[in-house]
mmCIF file of C-alpha atoms in Angstrom:
data_model
loop_
_atom_site.group_PDB
_atom_site.id
_atom_site.type_symbol
_atom_site.label_atom_id
_atom_site.label_comp_id
_atom_site.label_asym_id
_atom_site.label_seq_id
_atom_site.Cartn_x
_atom_site.Cartn_y
_atom_site.Cartn_z
ATOM 1 C CA UNK A 16 54.828 126.336 187.946
ATOM 2 C CA UNK A 17 56.423 130.685 187.573
ATOM 3 C CA UNK A 18 52.597 133.193 187.477
ATOM 4 C CA UNK A 19 53.541 136.833 186.914
ATOM 5 C CA UNK A 20 50.195 138.484 188.714
ATOM 6 C CA UNK A 21 48.840 141.734 186.658
ATOM 7 C CA UNK A 22 46.120 143.439 187.845
ATOM 8 C CA UNK A 23 42.888 143.109 185.165
ATOM 9 C CA UNK A 24 42.455 146.953 185.002
ATOM 10 C CA UNK A 25 43.700 150.314 185.727
ATOM 11 C CA UNK A 26 42.159 153.659 185.359
ATOM 12 C CA UNK A 27 44.100 156.981 184.777
ATOM 13 C CA UNK A 28 43.947 160.889 184.069
ATOM 14 C CA UNK A 29 44.725 162.238 180.671
ATOM 15 C CA UNK A 30 48.624 163.731 181.858
ATOM 16 C CA UNK A 31 48.240 161.799 185.032
ATOM 17 C CA UNK A 32 50.558 158.819 186.396
ATOM 18 C CA UNK A 33 49.638 155.390 185.032
ATOM 19 C CA UNK A 34 51.443 152.542 186.792
ATOM 20 C CA UNK A 35 50.920 148.822 186.653
ATOM 21 C CA UNK A 36 52.704 146.580 188.470
ATOM 22 C CA UNK A 37 54.069 142.662 187.436
ATOM 23 C CA UNK A 38 54.189 140.438 190.708
ATOM 24 C CA UNK A 39 55.688 137.179 191.474
ATOM 25 C CA UNK A 40 58.478 135.895 194.376
ATOM 26 C CA UNK A 41 61.647 137.473 193.492
ATOM 27 C CA UNK A 42 60.718 138.679 190.128
ATOM 28 C CA UNK A 43 63.815 141.266 191.075
ATOM 29 C CA UNK A 44 66.134 138.741 190.163
ATOM 30 C CA UNK A 45 64.244 138.412 186.157
ATOM 31 C CA UNK A 46 64.353 140.627 183.699
ATOM 32 C CA UNK A 47 61.103 141.836 182.192
ATOM 33 C CA UNK A 48 59.686 142.728 179.243
ATOM 34 C CA UNK A 49 57.010 145.232 178.556
ATOM 35 C CA UNK A 50 54.131 145.046 176.081
ATOM 36 C CA UNK A 51 51.787 146.923 173.972
ATOM 37 C CA UNK A 52 48.193 145.942 172.760
ATOM 38 C CA UNK A 53 46.332 148.387 171.106
ATOM 39 C CA UNK A 54 42.606 146.562 170.171
ATOM 40 C CA UNK A 55 42.442 145.019 167.541
ATOM 41 C CA UNK A 56 46.730 144.896 167.008
ATOM 42 C CA UNK A 57 49.556 142.966 167.835
ATOM 43 C CA UNK A 58 51.597 142.849 170.608
ATOM 44 C CA UNK A 59 54.857 145.456 170.543
ATOM 45 C CA UNK A 60 57.455 145.874 172.665
ATOM 46 C CA UNK A 61 57.742 148.747 174.587
ATOM 47 C CA UNK A 62 60.397 147.887 177.652
ATOM 48 C CA UNK A 63 63.468 145.355 177.712
ATOM 49 C CA UNK A 64 65.471 144.245 180.801
ATOM 50 C CA UNK A 65 63.041 146.001 183.055
ATOM 51 C CA UNK A 66 63.644 149.475 182.007
ATOM 52 C CA UNK A 67 65.360 149.918 178.360
ATOM 53 C CA UNK A 68 63.186 151.932 175.420
ATOM 54 C CA UNK A 69 63.350 150.882 172.515
ATOM 55 C CA UNK A 70 63.957 153.273 169.636
ATOM 56 C CA UNK A 71 60.352 155.113 169.426
ATOM 57 C CA UNK A 72 59.271 154.277 172.352
ATOM 58 C CA UNK A 73 58.548 157.522 174.251
ATOM 59 C CA UNK A 74 60.383 158.667 177.733
ATOM 60 C CA UNK A 75 56.810 158.954 179.278
ATOM 61 C CA UNK A 76 57.217 154.724 179.484
ATOM 62 C CA UNK A 77 60.051 153.299 182.307
ATOM 63 C CA UNK A 78 60.558 150.976 184.368
ATOM 64 C CA UNK A 79 61.335 149.184 187.259
ATOM 65 C CA UNK A 80 61.943 145.971 188.515
ATOM 66 C CA UNK A 81 62.770 145.032 192.873
ATOM 67 C CA UNK A 82 62.009 142.773 195.715
ATOM 68 C CA UNK A 83 58.565 140.986 194.978
ATOM 69 C CA UNK A 84 56.665 143.640 192.287
ATOM 70 C CA UNK A 85 57.770 145.165 188.480
ATOM 71 C CA UNK A 86 56.546 147.844 187.609
ATOM 72 C CA UNK A 87 55.573 149.701 184.556
ATOM 73 C CA UNK A 88 55.204 153.783 184.337
ATOM 74 C CA UNK A 89 53.268 155.420 181.979
ATOM 75 C CA UNK A 90 53.775 159.530 182.237
ATOM 76 C CA UNK A 91 51.222 162.488 181.253
ATOM 77 C CA UNK A 92 49.087 159.663 180.151
ATOM 78 C CA UNK A 93 47.933 160.214 176.522
ATOM 79 C CA UNK A 94 44.066 158.867 174.985
ATOM 80 C CA UNK A 95 46.639 156.725 172.728
ATOM 81 C CA UNK A 96 47.655 154.829 175.835
ATOM 82 C CA UNK A 97 44.896 153.386 176.565
ATOM 83 C CA UNK A 98 46.016 149.379 175.791
ATOM 84 C CA UNK A 99 46.450 146.099 177.638
ATOM 85 C CA UNK A 100 49.794 146.015 179.304
ATOM 86 C CA UNK A 101 51.799 142.663 179.195
ATOM 87 C CA UNK A 102 54.778 141.984 181.853
ATOM 88 C CA UNK A 103 56.987 139.579 181.111
ATOM 89 C CA UNK A 104 59.775 137.214 181.928
ATOM 90 C CA UNK A 105 62.140 133.588 180.949
ATOM 91 C CA UNK A 106 60.987 130.623 182.667
ATOM 92 C CA UNK A 107 63.941 129.567 185.975
ATOM 93 C CA UNK A 108 64.755 127.276 183.483
ATOM 94 C CA UNK A 109 64.905 129.370 180.371
ATOM 95 C CA UNK A 110 63.912 127.053 178.394
ATOM 96 C CA UNK A 111 60.232 129.380 177.528
ATOM 97 C CA UNK A 112 58.403 132.739 178.097
ATOM 98 C CA UNK A 113 56.196 132.880 180.205
ATOM 99 C CA UNK A 114 53.924 136.246 180.384
ATOM 100 C CA UNK A 115 51.311 138.335 182.390
ATOM 101 C CA UNK A 116 47.449 137.674 182.675
ATOM 102 C CA UNK A 117 47.529 141.191 181.125
ATOM 103 C CA UNK A 118 46.298 144.950 182.167
ATOM 104 C CA UNK A 119 43.653 146.930 180.696
ATOM 105 C CA UNK A 120 44.692 150.861 181.433
ATOM 106 C CA UNK A 121 41.750 152.241 180.543
ATOM 107 C CA UNK A 122 41.732 156.832 179.867
ATOM 108 C CA UNK A 123 38.999 158.089 181.575
ATOM 109 C CA UNK B 15 61.800 147.557 157.185
ATOM 110 C CA UNK B 16 61.746 144.111 158.873
ATOM 111 C CA UNK B 17 58.156 142.733 159.170
ATOM 112 C CA UNK B 18 56.539 139.162 159.596
ATOM 113 C CA UNK B 19 53.777 138.545 157.766
ATOM 114 C CA UNK B 20 52.201 135.874 158.792
ATOM 115 C CA UNK B 21 49.204 132.963 156.813
ATOM 116 C CA UNK B 22 47.152 130.487 157.326
ATOM 117 C CA UNK B 23 44.325 130.329 159.389
ATOM 118 C CA UNK B 24 40.888 129.882 158.684
ATOM 119 C CA UNK B 25 38.108 127.613 159.862
ATOM 120 C CA UNK B 26 38.646 123.787 160.994
ATOM 121 C CA UNK B 27 36.726 121.252 162.408
ATOM 122 C CA UNK B 28 37.646 119.559 165.977
ATOM 123 C CA UNK B 29 39.937 116.959 165.126
ATOM 124 C CA UNK B 30 41.763 118.716 161.776
ATOM 125 C CA UNK B 31 44.589 120.109 160.669
ATOM 126 C CA UNK B 32 46.311 123.908 159.406
ATOM 127 C CA UNK B 33 49.993 125.377 158.512
ATOM 128 C CA UNK B 34 50.721 128.307 160.163
ATOM 129 C CA UNK B 35 53.723 130.470 158.138
ATOM 130 C CA UNK B 36 55.429 133.477 158.770
ATOM 131 C CA UNK B 37 57.092 135.124 156.644
ATOM 132 C CA UNK B 38 60.082 137.317 157.928
ATOM 133 C CA UNK B 39 62.013 140.565 155.695
ATOM 134 C CA UNK B 40 63.699 143.538 156.794
ATOM 135 C CA UNK B 41 66.511 141.124 158.562
ATOM 136 C CA UNK B 42 68.834 137.812 158.510
ATOM 137 C CA UNK B 43 65.790 135.891 159.465
ATOM 138 C CA UNK B 44 68.304 132.534 160.748
ATOM 139 C CA UNK B 45 70.238 134.909 162.610
ATOM 140 C CA UNK B 46 67.130 134.782 165.141
ATOM 141 C CA UNK B 47 65.097 132.319 167.416
ATOM 142 C CA UNK B 48 61.709 132.372 166.460
ATOM 143 C CA UNK B 49 57.827 131.840 168.623
ATOM 144 C CA UNK B 50 55.044 131.159 168.169
ATOM 145 C CA UNK B 51 52.203 132.796 170.944
ATOM 146 C CA UNK B 52 47.865 132.718 171.051
ATOM 147 C CA UNK B 53 45.854 135.199 172.424
ATOM 148 C CA UNK B 54 42.104 133.253 172.441
ATOM 149 C CA UNK B 55 39.408 135.654 172.392
ATOM 150 C CA UNK B 56 39.470 137.836 175.052
ATOM 151 C CA UNK B 57 41.659 136.189 176.909
ATOM 152 C CA UNK B 58 45.997 137.212 177.867
ATOM 153 C CA UNK B 59 49.537 136.320 175.361
ATOM 154 C CA UNK B 60 50.169 131.957 175.625
ATOM 155 C CA UNK B 61 53.027 131.214 174.619
ATOM 156 C CA UNK B 62 53.058 128.217 172.012
ATOM 157 C CA UNK B 63 56.674 126.955 170.679
ATOM 158 C CA UNK B 64 59.974 128.013 170.308
ATOM 159 C CA UNK B 65 62.845 127.385 167.857
ATOM 160 C CA UNK B 66 66.630 128.112 167.600
ATOM 161 C CA UNK B 67 68.107 130.051 164.837
ATOM 162 C CA UNK B 68 68.983 127.255 163.053
ATOM 163 C CA UNK B 69 65.979 124.577 164.098
ATOM 164 C CA UNK B 70 68.437 122.048 166.059
ATOM 165 C CA UNK B 71 66.238 122.564 168.996
ATOM 166 C CA UNK B 72 62.398 122.575 169.650
ATOM 167 C CA UNK B 73 60.754 123.856 172.335
ATOM 168 C CA UNK B 74 56.299 123.416 173.350
ATOM 169 C CA UNK B 75 53.971 124.439 175.682
ATOM 170 C CA UNK B 76 52.233 121.537 177.753
ATOM 171 C CA UNK B 77 48.766 122.104 175.592
ATOM 172 C CA UNK B 78 50.489 122.202 172.251
ATOM 173 C CA UNK B 79 53.004 119.319 172.863
ATOM 174 C CA UNK B 80 52.084 116.029 170.902
ATOM 175 C CA UNK B 81 50.255 117.901 168.766
ATOM 176 C CA UNK B 82 51.872 120.797 167.198
ATOM 177 C CA UNK B 83 54.732 120.764 165.232
ATOM 178 C CA UNK B 84 56.867 124.324 164.638
ATOM 179 C CA UNK B 85 59.630 124.292 161.510
ATOM 180 C CA UNK B 86 61.753 126.788 159.783
ATOM 181 C CA UNK B 87 63.026 126.927 156.505
ATOM 182 C CA UNK B 88 65.741 129.861 156.773
ATOM 183 C CA UNK B 89 66.591 129.385 153.055
ATOM 184 C CA UNK B 90 63.088 131.055 152.585
ATOM 185 C CA UNK B 91 63.058 132.670 155.312
ATOM 186 C CA UNK B 92 59.917 131.201 157.073
ATOM 187 C CA UNK B 93 58.397 129.892 159.855
ATOM 188 C CA UNK B 94 56.095 127.680 160.072
ATOM 189 C CA UNK B 95 53.495 126.451 163.164
ATOM 190 C CA UNK B 96 51.543 122.740 162.301
ATOM 191 C CA UNK B 97 48.669 121.818 163.589
ATOM 192 C CA UNK B 98 46.693 118.580 164.790
ATOM 193 C CA UNK B 99 44.398 117.283 166.406
ATOM 194 C CA UNK B 100 43.058 120.718 167.070
ATOM 195 C CA UNK B 101 40.012 121.528 169.971
ATOM 196 C CA UNK B 102 38.329 124.254 170.187
ATOM 197 C CA UNK B 103 40.546 125.183 172.901
ATOM 198 C CA UNK B 104 43.176 125.450 170.248
ATOM 199 C CA UNK B 105 41.110 129.176 168.628
ATOM 200 C CA UNK B 106 42.628 131.639 169.590
ATOM 201 C CA UNK B 107 44.967 134.998 166.772
ATOM 202 C CA UNK B 108 48.015 133.189 166.041
ATOM 203 C CA UNK B 109 51.095 135.514 166.436
ATOM 204 C CA UNK B 110 54.551 134.419 165.128
ATOM 205 C CA UNK B 111 57.372 136.302 167.128
ATOM 206 C CA UNK B 112 61.166 137.487 167.030
ATOM 207 C CA UNK B 113 63.455 136.642 169.715
ATOM 208 C CA UNK B 114 65.903 139.772 169.885
ATOM 209 C CA UNK B 115 69.191 140.027 171.337
ATOM 210 C CA UNK B 116 68.053 140.928 174.300
ATOM 211 C CA UNK B 117 65.785 138.451 174.684
ATOM 212 C CA UNK B 118 62.219 140.177 174.051
ATOM 213 C CA UNK B 119 59.772 140.020 171.396
ATOM 214 C CA UNK B 120 60.791 142.921 169.352
ATOM 215 C CA UNK B 121 59.173 142.353 166.426
ATOM 216 C CA UNK B 122 55.450 140.749 166.024
ATOM 217 C CA UNK B 123 53.494 139.400 162.889
ATOM 218 C CA UNK B 124 49.902 140.636 162.671
ATOM 219 C CA UNK B 125 48.951 137.014 163.668
ATOM 220 C CA UNK B 126 46.114 135.525 161.565
ATOM 221 C CA UNK B 127 42.712 133.921 163.687
ATOM 222 C CA UNK B 128 42.666 129.939 164.110
ATOM 223 C CA UNK B 129 38.787 128.990 164.686
ATOM 224 C CA UNK B 130 37.961 125.449 165.478
ATOM 225 C CA UNK B 131 34.708 124.975 165.254
ATOM 226 C CA UNK B 132 31.392 122.336 164.574
#
């Protein structure tokens, strides 16, 4: 089955750049979506189709996808960015979504 | 404003049943496929079920197949999840979510907690 691998945690100082990865063989051939989930809240879409930002998402959030790794990059990290981040693709048969295990971003 | 509001969660004994609802507003509900996604305490997101925009197609995660039924009433702008033969492993917050134009989940409900406990 399709498994998306994410590091459990990433830590970064305020103002620095956080990079959160999502790995799977040949993930570059798929479209990856990213969700942010703050403590006690529902998830929210922050990047769709590898690198598109929905309305209202700051330009500090960007995405890329190539080869075996997709990456969510958060520039100028702020305390309010502390959250769990999940990547998501569609199963190769296209009949159900698959989520990564999630990465907790800690802002030091 | 686009909204999804989930309800119907609660505490149920193993083997019991529960029906969740998700009321949609602010968009044309009948235009979109809808999903249920759950999250066990301290765990990640786990997809549960999908229903097509008109209700003609449905699909389920293997872990709930044969026990859960997803349905929708487009006249009431409401999504449902009928859950039977519940086990402790079904304990989770259940989110309803809209599959948007670009196949991403662009709108989420606030989540409703289901606790299966003896």
